[in-house]
C-alpha angles and dihedrals in degrees: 000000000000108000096233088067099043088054084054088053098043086057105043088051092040093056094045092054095050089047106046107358096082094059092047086050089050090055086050098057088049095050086057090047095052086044084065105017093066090060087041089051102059099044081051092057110028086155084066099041111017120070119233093238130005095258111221085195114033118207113259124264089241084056095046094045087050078054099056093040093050080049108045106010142265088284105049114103116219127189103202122210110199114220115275096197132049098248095036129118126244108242126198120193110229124212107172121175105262080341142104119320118183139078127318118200121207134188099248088215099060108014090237115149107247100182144322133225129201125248082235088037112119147356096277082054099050079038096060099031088061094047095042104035103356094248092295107096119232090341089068100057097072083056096060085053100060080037088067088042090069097040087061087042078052098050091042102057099034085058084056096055097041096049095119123219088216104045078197091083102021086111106035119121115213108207099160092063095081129255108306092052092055094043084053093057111038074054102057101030086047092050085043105049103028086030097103098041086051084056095052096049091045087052095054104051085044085061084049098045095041115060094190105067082069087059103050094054101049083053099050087047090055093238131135123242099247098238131194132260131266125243121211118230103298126187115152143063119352121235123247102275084207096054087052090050088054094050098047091046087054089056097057101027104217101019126124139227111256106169133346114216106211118171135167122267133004106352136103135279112232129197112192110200138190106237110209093249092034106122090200112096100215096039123250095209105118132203121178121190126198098259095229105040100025084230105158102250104182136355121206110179106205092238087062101053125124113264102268091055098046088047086056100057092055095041092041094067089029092067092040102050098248100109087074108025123241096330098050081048079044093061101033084058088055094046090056090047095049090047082057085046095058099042087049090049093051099048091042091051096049089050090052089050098051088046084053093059100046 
């Protein structure tokens, strides 16, 4: 390359880092952390996650829904997630009208509240809102996607500085030429060789942070977002939530509950559930169920889905490491830690330039 060129380059790549890189390297470091805080946090807080005793009969989900309303009030909308070990809590996320909004955690065995926590409410939840929204809500998830956009502009163009005339030493590390060599090349060799796995892990948090990609691609496939019911008005009595369980369990033999919708007024009740050949973590089957006669209203399984939501059940554990187990969280956690390293390198390197100069 003409050096002319490669000093356009270098610059181009230098200035994009110091400008951006810092923050993507930020929401990298975070992305380690929640991979270990979340395990930390609940040995931190076994009041919070742990019940009190393993339950041989659990309390009902009637039992547990009469509970949060005596709690939080008739309008409040809760999306209840059952308890997936045996010692685990039950947790109900609260949304209350210029009220609370956080996680309640219940005793699985009586229904009774143990405890709530804020949305805003510890360090696991700031971790996660700046890596997931940069602590500004919705506003701040178009702006992780130009932020990966520059990740891939960084990559690009790194892989383009570091392409070796001799491939003999195109991955040799120098560390008896002081600091700022070695800095130099644990900089350019980890961009180059974890590079594209740290794409993959930024693009697909981008597909979780940014709602409308789905979008896009359902629409350039031709298909039709898969939408929910509508309710009629309803104002008496609610429907067994059991009895709707039962129901929607009957529908997919061997699938889970993952999370139960449940919001005031007319609209409907909906069980998520995680098919057995569901990849998505959480399931993405829905069966929603009128609020007042239990009648099944609608049935989505996950693998009929418009685009954009099959594509989410692959990208979501993907992201999150539960597509492959511990090893697969385990290497997300170092891909997150490599993408800081890089950003701390390139800063570092840049200061000790411009010392140099001076």
């Amino acid at each position: 390359m003409r050096p002319a060129l490669r000093q356009a380059w270098l610059r181009l790549h230098r200035w994009a880092g110091l400008s951006l890189g810092l923050v993507l390297a930020a929401i990298a470091l975070t992305g380690a952390f929640l991979v270990v805080g979340k395990p930390v946090d609940r040995l931190l807080h076994p009041e919070l996650f742990t019940a009190p005793a393993v339950a041989a009969a659990p309390a009902s989900l009637d039992a547990v829904r009469d509970s949060l309303v005596a709690a939080y009030g008739p309008q409040a909308s809760f999306t209840l997630r059952p308890p997936r070990q045996p010692d685990d809590t039950f947790w109900a996320f609260v949304h209350v009208p210029n009220g609370f909004d956080g996680l309640a955690y219940l005793d699985p065995a009586t229904a009774r509240v143990l405890g709530q926590r804020g949305d805003h409410e510890g360090l696991v939840n700031l971790a996660f809102e700046l890596h997931s929204s940069l602590l500004m809500g919705d506003a701040g998830r178009p702006l992780l996607a130009a932020l990966a956009a520059t990740y891939l502009f960084l990559l690009a163009t790194g892989v383009v500085l570091w392409w070796p005339v001799s491939w003999s030493r195109a991955f040799a590390m120098q560390w008896h030429n002081g600091l700022t060599r070695s800095l130099f090349d644990v900089h350019r060799l980890g961009g180059v060789v974890i590079g594209l796995f740290i794409a993959a892990s930024v693009g697909s948090g981008v597909w979780m942070a940014w709602k409308p990609l789905a979008g896009w691609v359902t629409s350039m496939t031709g298909d039709r977002p898969v939408t929910p019911p509508r309710v009629a008005t309803h104002a008496g009595p609610q429907a067994s939530l059991d009895v709707m369980a039962r129901a929607a369990l009957a529908r997919e033999p061997g699938a889970t509950i993952g999370y139960i919708g449940l919001q005031p007024g007319a609209r409907p009740v909906r069980f998520r559930l995680k098919a057995v050949d569901d990849p998505h973590p959480n399931g993405l089957t829905s069966v929603w169920f009128h609020p007042g006669t239990g009648q099944v209203l609608q049935v989505n399984r996950w693998n009929r889905l418009d685009a954009g939501a099959r594509n989410t059940a692959w990208v979501y554990p993907l992201h999150t490491g539960d597509l492959g187990g511990p090893l697969h969280k385990a290497a997300n956690a170092l891909f997150g830690i490599t993408l800081f390293t890089l950003g701390a390198t390139g800063a570092l390197l840049w200061w000790r330039r411009r010392r140099r100069l001076r």
